[in-house]
């Protein structure tokens, strides 16, 4: 919040004397407002609302003074609210306005109204009252360089290290503005010189005023602050977050559990530039395109706060760099740094090239897979053809044996015809067996009858001459 106020400080100063803007002025600036990034428009809207409250408060005070002069006005403080009751001349209640006391305190501090602030503090209103962005009265007076207000708030126990939503302390604000006297008072009251905001900056990181910076660095040296301690402190929040997330992962917890605004741990790490945390979450395969209630993705957060390394890590993991939030804005639209915007466009090109290359690789793999299946089908077909040829050869041999009236036994041996053609049948039998046995050979040779044959029935060797004599005896 302090950062937003400082960004719009010039606009605030330009309108300080003008509490109410005319309609024509609002219309005239519309074109400029339309070209502002979303967060600047929001900050400007808050500024306008603050101005409206100032106008309302001023009118109320003027009206109250008038009524007091007439003796018809009363004021009362009730509980945690400041309530004003106004009555008309007839005595009937005509107006009843109630404000939270914290709002009244902040509004009075923003107007540098010492009297009203002192009155509210005396009545017990806490000096650490903050608005929805965490801004306290102490932050406000450090921005406005109001030394008296600062002393008053500290006297009533204001927290010297109060943090707004961006973790800016009053010392951050005073150092950024170069308000040396305020810096001295804050440090004397124990302000943390090593306080780190969400951008990872300490007060001395943000100080451009030479005298103020010299004073801060001298105080740091006096307290024994070393560069090692600075680095360790700067990364302490990131280390703690990483430790907590590792414990969540170990116990099986949800690494994508959103907070009340819908932001996941990856959103938070990306917004703060916690590189090691982002790396861990990406290794755990969390959703890189998760969105919060405003439809912001982690790349929106990284682009908005200018964390280029985080942006590149998210892009490498496939994060959508064209994602749009609820205001129809892409990461490039909300990025203020022109160099980072240029890099985002380069990352988009790299993502597209990677996508096309991956698509090409998938097409090549599909083509190779189809060729492999086709070759497998062809090899199978050749095997089938070979087996078919072998079957045909065996069947042909069987038919030949049957034509010669040769009986084929179950074990593959044959019994020749007993009609007197033993020798010729034996020769044909051997030729056929050779064909049967050699169907898998390159060539099959026909063999003549050997000196000894094996009879299928007796399995005993027989002599061809004896067979011939036996045939002659039978003929006789």
Coordinates of C-alpha atoms in Angstrom, one line a residue:
X1 CA 0.0 0.0 0.0
X2 CA 2.8 2.4 0.8
X3 CA 4.4 1.6 -2.5
X4 CA 1.1 2.5 -4.3
X5 CA 0.8 5.7 -2.4
X6 CA 4.3 6.7 -3.4
X7 CA 3.7 5.8 -7.0
X8 CA 0.7 8.2 -7.1
X9 CA 2.3 10.8 -4.8
X10 CA 2.6 13.4 -7.6
X11 CA -1.0 13.0 -8.4
X12 CA -1.9 13.4 -4.7
X13 CA 0.1 16.6 -4.4
X14 CA -1.5 18.0 -7.6
X15 CA -4.9 17.6 -6.0
X16 CA -4.1 18.5 -2.4
X17 CA -5.5 22.0 -2.7
X18 CA -8.5 20.7 -4.7
X19 CA -10.6 18.4 -2.5
X20 CA -13.4 18.1 -5.0
X21 CA -12.9 17.5 -8.7
X22 CA -15.4 18.9 -11.1
X23 CA -17.2 16.7 -13.5
X24 CA -15.4 18.2 -16.4
X25 CA -12.0 17.4 -14.8
X26 CA -13.0 13.8 -14.4
X27 CA -14.1 13.5 -18.0
X28 CA -10.9 15.1 -19.2
X29 CA -8.7 12.6 -17.4
X30 CA -10.7 9.5 -18.5
X31 CA -8.5 8.9 -21.6
X32 CA -5.4 8.9 -19.4
X33 CA -7.0 6.6 -16.9
X34 CA -7.9 4.1 -19.6
X35 CA -4.3 3.7 -20.6
X36 CA -3.1 3.0 -17.0
X37 CA -2.4 -0.5 -15.9
X38 CA -5.0 -2.1 -13.6
X39 CA -3.1 -1.7 -10.4
X40 CA -2.5 2.0 -11.1
X41 CA -6.2 2.5 -11.8
X42 CA -7.0 0.8 -8.5
X43 CA -4.6 3.1 -6.7
X44 CA -6.0 6.1 -8.4
X45 CA -9.5 5.0 -7.5
X46 CA -8.5 4.7 -3.9
X47 CA -7.0 8.2 -4.1
X48 CA -10.2 9.5 -5.5
X49 CA -12.2 7.8 -2.7
X50 CA -9.9 9.3 -0.1
X51 CA -10.5 12.7 -1.6
X52 CA -14.2 12.1 -1.5
X53 CA -14.0 11.2 2.2
X54 CA -12.0 14.3 2.8
X55 CA -14.6 16.4 1.2
X56 CA -17.4 14.6 3.1
X57 CA -15.5 15.0 6.4
X58 CA -14.7 18.7 5.7
X59 CA -18.4 19.4 5.0
X60 CA -19.4 17.5 8.1
X61 CA -17.0 19.5 10.3
X62 CA -18.3 22.8 8.8
X63 CA -21.9 21.7 9.3
X64 CA -21.1 20.5 12.8
X65 CA -19.5 23.8 13.7
X66 CA -22.5 25.6 12.5
X67 CA -24.8 23.4 14.5
X68 CA -22.7 23.8 17.6
X69 CA -22.9 27.6 17.1
X70 CA -26.6 27.2 17.2
X71 CA -26.5 24.9 20.2
X72 CA -28.3 22.1 18.3
X73 CA -25.5 19.6 17.8
X74 CA -24.1 17.0 20.1
X75 CA -21.3 14.5 19.7
X76 CA -20.8 11.2 21.4
X77 CA -18.4 8.3 21.2
X78 CA -20.0 4.9 21.4
X79 CA -17.9 1.7 21.6
X80 CA -15.5 1.4 18.7
X81 CA -17.5 3.8 16.6
X82 CA -17.5 7.6 16.4
X83 CA -21.1 8.6 16.1
X84 CA -22.5 12.0 15.3
X85 CA -26.2 12.8 16.0
X86 CA -27.6 15.9 14.4
X87 CA -31.0 17.3 15.0
X88 CA -33.1 19.9 13.2
X89 CA -34.6 22.9 14.8
X90 CA -37.8 21.0 15.4
X91 CA -35.9 18.6 17.6
X92 CA -36.4 15.5 15.4
X93 CA -33.3 13.4 14.3
X94 CA -32.4 14.4 10.8
X95 CA -29.0 12.9 10.4
X96 CA -27.1 9.9 11.9
X97 CA -23.6 9.1 10.6
X98 CA -21.4 6.4 12.2
X99 CA -17.7 5.6 11.3
X100 CA -15.4 3.0 12.6
X101 CA -13.0 4.7 15.0
X102 CA -10.0 3.2 13.2
X103 CA -11.3 4.8 9.9
X104 CA -11.7 8.1 11.7
X105 CA -8.1 7.9 13.1
X106 CA -6.6 7.1 9.7
X107 CA -8.6 9.9 8.0
X108 CA -7.5 12.4 10.7
X109 CA -3.9 11.3 10.3
X110 CA -4.0 11.7 6.6
X111 CA -5.2 15.3 7.1
X112 CA -2.4 15.8 9.7
X113 CA -5.1 16.8 12.2
X114 CA -3.0 16.6 15.4
X115 CA -5.9 17.7 17.6
X116 CA -8.3 15.0 16.5
X117 CA -5.7 12.3 16.4
X118 CA -4.7 13.1 20.0
X119 CA -8.3 13.2 21.1
X120 CA -9.0 9.7 19.5
X121 CA -5.8 8.2 21.0
X122 CA -6.8 9.7 24.4
X123 CA -10.1 7.9 24.2
X124 CA -8.4 4.6 23.7
X125 CA -8.4 4.1 20.0
X126 CA -5.4 1.9 19.1
X127 CA -2.6 3.8 17.2
X128 CA -2.0 0.6 15.1
X129 CA -5.5 0.8 13.4
X130 CA -5.0 -0.2 9.8
X131 CA -7.1 -0.1 6.6
X132 CA -7.8 -3.0 4.3
X133 CA -4.3 -2.7 2.8
X134 CA -2.5 -2.7 6.2
X135 CA -1.7 1.0 6.1
X136 CA -1.4 2.6 9.6
X137 CA -1.3 6.2 10.7
X138 CA 2.4 5.7 11.3
X139 CA 2.9 4.8 7.7
X140 CA 0.9 7.8 6.6
X141 CA 2.9 10.4 8.7
X142 CA 6.2 8.9 7.4
X143 CA 5.0 9.5 3.8
X144 CA 3.8 13.0 4.7
X145 CA 7.0 13.8 6.6
X146 CA 5.0 14.8 9.7
X147 CA 7.5 14.7 12.6
X148 CA 5.0 15.9 15.3
X149 CA 2.4 13.2 14.3
X150 CA 5.1 10.5 14.3
X151 CA 6.2 11.5 17.9
X152 CA 2.5 11.5 19.0
X153 CA 1.8 8.1 17.7
X154 CA 5.0 6.6 19.1
X155 CA 4.1 8.2 22.5
X156 CA 0.9 6.2 22.5
X157 CA 2.7 3.0 21.7
X158 CA 2.4 2.7 17.9
X159 CA 4.2 -0.4 16.4
X160 CA 7.4 1.0 14.9
X161 CA 7.6 -2.1 12.6
X162 CA 4.0 -2.3 11.5
X163 CA 3.7 -3.9 8.0
X164 CA 1.2 -3.2 5.3
X165 CA 0.0 -5.7 2.7
X166 CA 3.3 -5.4 0.8
X167 CA 5.3 -5.7 4.1
X168 CA 6.4 -2.1 4.0
X169 CA 7.3 -0.8 7.4
X170 CA 7.2 2.9 8.3
X171 CA 11.0 2.9 8.0
X172 CA 10.7 1.7 4.4
X173 CA 8.4 4.6 3.7
X174 CA 10.6 7.2 5.4
X175 CA 13.8 5.9 3.7
X176 CA 12.2 5.9 0.3
X177 CA 11.0 9.5 0.7
X178 CA 14.4 10.5 2.1
X179 CA 13.0 11.9 5.3
X180 CA 16.1 11.9 7.4
X181 CA 14.6 13.2 10.6
X182 CA 11.8 10.6 10.6
X183 CA 14.4 7.9 9.9
X184 CA 16.4 8.9 12.9
X185 CA 13.3 8.9 15.2
X186 CA 12.2 5.5 14.0
X187 CA 15.7 3.9 14.4
X188 CA 16.0 5.5 17.9
X189 CA 12.7 3.7 18.7
X190 CA 14.1 0.3 17.6
X191 CA 12.9 0.1 14.0
X192 CA 14.1 -3.0 12.2
X193 CA 16.9 -2.0 9.8
X194 CA 16.7 -5.4 8.1
X195 CA 13.0 -5.5 7.5
X196 CA 12.3 -7.1 4.1
X197 CA 9.2 -6.2 2.0
X198 CA 7.5 -8.5 -0.6
X199 CA 10.0 -7.3 -3.2
X200 CA 12.9 -8.5 -1.1
X201 CA 14.0 -4.9 -0.3
X202 CA 15.3 -3.5 3.0
X203 CA 14.9 0.2 3.8
X204 CA 18.5 1.0 2.7
X205 CA 17.7 -0.7 -0.7
X206 CA 15.0 1.9 -1.4
X207 CA 16.8 5.0 -0.2
X208 CA 18.1 7.4 -2.9
X209 CA 18.8 10.3 -0.7
X210 CA 22.6 10.3 0.0
X211 CA 22.5 11.8 3.5
X212 CA 19.7 9.5 4.6
X213 CA 21.4 6.4 3.1
X214 CA 24.7 7.3 4.8
X215 CA 22.9 7.5 8.2
X216 CA 21.1 4.2 7.7
X217 CA 24.3 2.4 6.6
X218 CA 26.2 3.9 9.6
X219 CA 23.5 2.6 12.0
X220 CA 23.7 -0.8 10.4
X221 CA 27.5 -0.9 10.8
X222 CA 27.2 0.3 14.4
X223 CA 24.9 -2.7 15.1
X224 CA 27.3 -5.2 13.5
X225 CA 25.2 -5.9 10.4
X226 CA 27.3 -7.8 7.8
X227 CA 26.6 -8.7 4.2
X228 CA 26.3 -12.3 5.2
X229 CA 23.6 -11.4 7.7
X230 CA 21.8 -9.2 5.1
X231 CA 21.7 -12.1 2.6
X232 CA 20.6 -14.6 5.2
X233 CA 17.8 -12.3 6.4
X234 CA 16.7 -11.4 2.9
X235 CA 16.2 -15.1 2.1
X236 CA 14.8 -16.1 5.5
X237 CA 11.1 -15.8 4.4
X238 CA 11.7 -17.9 1.3
X239 CA 13.6 -20.6 3.3
X240 CA 10.7 -20.8 5.8
X241 CA 8.1 -21.1 3.1
X242 CA 10.2 -23.8 1.3
X243 CA 10.5 -25.7 4.6
X244 CA 6.8 -25.5 5.3
X245 CA 5.9 -26.7 1.8
X246 CA 8.3 -29.6 2.0
X247 CA 6.6 -30.7 5.2
X248 CA 3.2 -30.4 3.5
X249 CA 4.5 -32.6 0.7
X250 CA 6.0 -35.1 3.1
X251 CA 2.7 -35.5 5.0
X252 CA 0.6 -35.8 1.7
X253 CA -0.9 -32.4 2.0
X254 CA -2.3 -30.2 -0.8
X255 CA 0.4 -28.0 -2.4
X256 CA -2.2 -26.1 -4.3
X257 CA -4.5 -25.2 -1.4
X258 CA -5.6 -21.6 -2.0
X259 CA -5.9 -18.8 0.5
X260 CA -9.0 -16.6 1.1
X261 CA -8.2 -14.7 -2.2
X262 CA -7.8 -17.9 -4.2
X263 CA -4.0 -17.6 -4.4
X264 CA -2.0 -20.8 -4.3
X265 CA 1.5 -21.2 -2.9
X266 CA 2.8 -20.9 -6.5
X267 CA 1.0 -17.5 -6.8
X268 CA 2.7 -16.3 -3.6
X269 CA 6.2 -17.6 -4.6
X270 CA 5.9 -16.1 -8.1
X271 CA 4.8 -12.7 -6.7
X272 CA 7.7 -12.6 -4.2
X273 CA 10.3 -14.0 -6.6
X274 CA 11.0 -17.0 -4.5
X275 CA 13.0 -19.0 -7.1
X276 CA 13.7 -22.0 -4.9
X277 CA 10.1 -22.3 -3.8
X278 CA 8.9 -22.0 -7.4
X279 CA 11.4 -24.7 -8.5
X280 CA 10.2 -27.1 -5.8
X281 CA 6.6 -26.6 -6.6
X282 CA 7.2 -27.1 -10.3
X283 CA 9.1 -30.3 -9.5
X284 CA 6.0 -31.5 -7.6
X285 CA 4.0 -30.9 -10.8
X286 CA 1.5 -28.3 -9.4
X287 CA -0.8 -26.6 -11.8
X288 CA 1.1 -23.7 -13.4
X289 CA -2.0 -22.1 -14.7
X290 CA -4.1 -22.1 -11.5
X291 CA -6.1 -18.8 -11.1
X292 CA -7.1 -16.8 -8.0
X293 CA -10.5 -15.0 -7.5
X294 CA -9.3 -12.3 -9.9
X295 CA -8.3 -14.9 -12.6
X296 CA -4.7 -14.1 -12.0
X297 CA -2.3 -17.0 -12.8
X298 CA 1.2 -17.3 -11.4
X299 CA 2.6 -15.7 -14.6
X300 CA 0.5 -12.6 -14.0
X301 CA 2.0 -12.3 -10.5
X302 CA 5.6 -12.8 -11.8
X303 CA 5.1 -10.3 -14.6
X304 CA 3.4 -7.7 -12.4
X305 CA 6.2 -7.7 -9.8
X306 CA 9.0 -8.0 -12.4
X307 CA 10.4 -11.4 -11.5
X308 CA 12.0 -12.5 -14.8
X309 CA 13.7 -15.7 -13.6
X310 CA 10.4 -17.0 -12.2
X311 CA 8.6 -16.0 -15.5
X312 CA 11.2 -18.1 -17.5
X313 CA 10.8 -21.1 -15.2
X314 CA 7.0 -21.0 -15.5
X315 CA 7.2 -20.6 -19.3
X316 CA 9.5 -23.6 -19.6
X317 CA 6.9 -25.7 -17.8
X318 CA 4.3 -24.7 -20.3
X319 CA 2.5 -21.8 -18.4
X320 CA 0.1 -19.9 -20.6
X321 CA 1.7 -16.6 -21.3
X322 CA -1.5 -15.4 -23.1
X323 CA -3.8 -16.1 -20.0
X324 CA -6.2 -13.3 -19.3
X325 CA -7.4 -12.1 -15.9
X326 CA -11.0 -10.9 -15.1
X327 CA -10.1 -7.6 -16.6
X328 CA -9.1 -9.3 -19.9
X329 CA -5.4 -8.5 -19.3
X330 CA -2.4 -10.8 -20.2
X331 CA 0.9 -10.9 -18.2
X332 CA 2.3 -8.5 -20.8
X333 CA -0.5 -6.0 -20.2
X334 CA 0.2 -5.7 -16.5
X335 CA 4.0 -5.6 -16.7
X336 CA 5.5 -2.2 -16.3
X337 CA 9.1 -3.1 -17.2
X338 CA 9.5 -2.8 -21.1
X339 CA 12.5 -5.2 -21.0
X340 CA 10.4 -7.9 -19.3
X341 CA 7.5 -7.3 -21.7
X342 CA 9.9 -7.9 -24.6
X343 CA 11.2 -11.1 -22.9
X344 CA 7.6 -12.3 -22.5
X345 CA 7.1 -12.0 -26.2
X346 CA 10.3 -14.0 -26.8
X347 CA 9.2 -16.7 -24.4
X348 CA 5.9 -16.9 -26.4
X349 CA 7.9 -17.5 -29.6
X350 CA 10.0 -20.1 -27.9
X351 CA 6.9 -21.9 -26.6
X352 CA 5.4 -22.0 -30.0
X353 CA 8.6 -23.3 -31.6
X354 CA 8.8 -26.0 -29.0
X355 CA 5.2 -26.9 -29.5
X356 CA 5.7 -27.2 -33.3
X357 CA 8.9 -29.3 -32.8
X358 CA 7.1 -31.7 -30.4
X359 CA 4.2 -32.0 -32.9
X360 CA 6.7 -32.9 -35.6
X361 CA 8.3 -35.5 -33.4
X362 CA 5.0 -37.1 -32.7
X363 CA 4.2 -37.3 -36.4
X364 CA 7.6 -39.0 -37.1
X365 CA 7.0 -41.5 -34.3
X366 CA 3.6 -42.4 -35.6
X367 CA 5.0 -42.9 -39.1
X368 CA 7.8 -45.1 -37.8
X369 CA 5.3 -47.1 -35.8
X370 CA 3.1 -47.7 -38.9
X371 CA 6.1 -48.8 -40.9
X372 CA 7.1 -51.4 -38.2
X373 CA 3.6 -52.8 -38.2
X374 CA 3.6 -53.1 -42.0
X375 CA 6.9 -54.9 -42.0
X376 CA 5.6 -57.3 -39.3
X377 CA 2.6 -58.1 -41.5
X378 CA 4.9 -58.8 -44.5
X379 CA 7.2 -61.1 -42.5
X380 CA 4.2 -63.0 -41.2
X381 CA 2.9 -63.4 -44.7
X382 CA 6.2 -64.9 -45.9
X383 CA 6.2 -67.4 -43.0
X384 CA 2.7 -68.4 -43.9
X385 CA 3.7 -68.9 -47.5
X386 CA 6.7 -71.1 -46.5
X387 CA 4.5 -73.2 -44.2
X388 CA 1.9 -73.6 -46.9
X389 CA 4.6 -74.8 -49.4
X390 CA 5.9 -77.3 -46.9
X391 CA 2.4 -78.7 -46.3
X392 CA 1.8 -79.0 -50.0
X393 CA 5.0 -80.9 -50.5
X394 CA 4.1 -83.4 -47.7
X395 CA 0.6 -83.9 -49.0
X396 CA 2.1 -84.5 -52.5
X397 CA 4.4 -87.2 -51.1
X398 CA 1.6 -88.9 -49.3
X399 CA -0.5 -89.0 -52.5
X400 CA 2.5 -90.5 -54.4
X401 CA 2.9 -93.2 -51.8
X402 CA -0.8 -94.0 -51.9
X403 CA -0.7 -94.3 -55.7
X404 CA 2.1 -96.9 -55.3
X405 CA 0.0 -98.7 -52.7
X406 CA 2.5 -98.1 -49.9
X407 CA 1.1 -98.0 -46.4
X408 CA 2.4 -95.2 -44.2
X409 CA 2.7 -96.2 -40.5
X410 CA 2.1 -93.8 -37.6
X411 CA 5.8 -93.6 -37.0
X412 CA 6.6 -92.6 -40.6
X413 CA 7.8 -96.0 -41.8
X414 CA 6.1 -97.8 -44.7
X415 CA 5.1 -101.3 -45.6
X416 CA 5.4 -102.2 -49.3
X417 CA 2.8 -104.0 -51.3
X418 CA 3.1 -107.9 -51.2
X419 CA 2.2 -108.4 -54.8
X420 CA 5.6 -109.1 -55.9
X421 CA 7.2 -105.7 -56.5
X422 CA 9.3 -105.5 -53.5
X423 CA 12.5 -104.2 -55.1
X424 CA 10.9 -101.5 -57.1
X425 CA 8.6 -100.6 -54.3
X426 CA 11.5 -100.3 -52.0
X427 CA 13.3 -98.0 -54.4
X428 CA 10.3 -95.8 -54.8
X429 CA 9.7 -96.0 -51.1
X430 CA 13.2 -94.6 -50.3
X431 CA 12.7 -91.9 -52.9
X432 CA 9.4 -90.8 -51.3
X433 CA 10.9 -90.9 -47.8
X434 CA 13.7 -88.7 -49.0
X435 CA 11.2 -86.3 -50.3
X436 CA 9.3 -86.3 -47.0
X437 CA 12.5 -85.9 -45.0
X438 CA 14.0 -83.2 -47.2
X439 CA 11.1 -80.8 -47.7
X440 CA 13.0 -78.3 -45.6
X441 CA 16.3 -78.8 -47.4
X442 CA 17.5 -76.8 -50.3
X443 CA 17.5 -79.9 -52.5
X444 CA 16.0 -83.4 -52.0
X445 CA 18.0 -86.3 -53.5
X446 CA 16.5 -89.7 -54.4
X447 CA 18.5 -92.6 -53.0
X448 CA 18.5 -96.2 -54.2
X449 CA 17.8 -99.2 -52.1
X450 CA 20.6 -100.0 -49.7
X451 CA 22.0 -103.4 -49.0
X452 CA 20.0 -103.6 -45.8
X453 CA 16.5 -102.3 -45.3
X454 CA 14.3 -102.2 -42.2
X455 CA 11.0 -104.0 -42.3
X456 CA 8.3 -102.0 -40.7
X457 CA 6.9 -105.1 -38.9
X458 CA 10.0 -106.9 -37.8
X459 CA 12.5 -104.0 -37.6
X460 CA 15.1 -106.7 -38.7
X461 CA 17.6 -106.2 -41.5
X462 CA 16.8 -108.1 -44.7
X463 CA 18.9 -108.9 -47.8
X464 CA 17.7 -108.1 -51.3
X465 CA 19.0 -111.4 -52.6
X466 CA 17.2 -113.4 -49.9
X467 CA 14.1 -111.5 -50.8
X468 CA 14.5 -112.5 -54.4
X469 CA 15.0 -116.2 -53.6
X470 CA 12.0 -116.2 -51.4
X471 CA 10.0 -114.8 -54.2
X472 CA 11.2 -117.5 -56.6
X473 CA 10.3 -120.2 -54.0
X474 CA 6.9 -118.8 -53.6
X475 CA 6.4 -118.9 -57.4
X476 CA 7.4 -122.5 -57.6

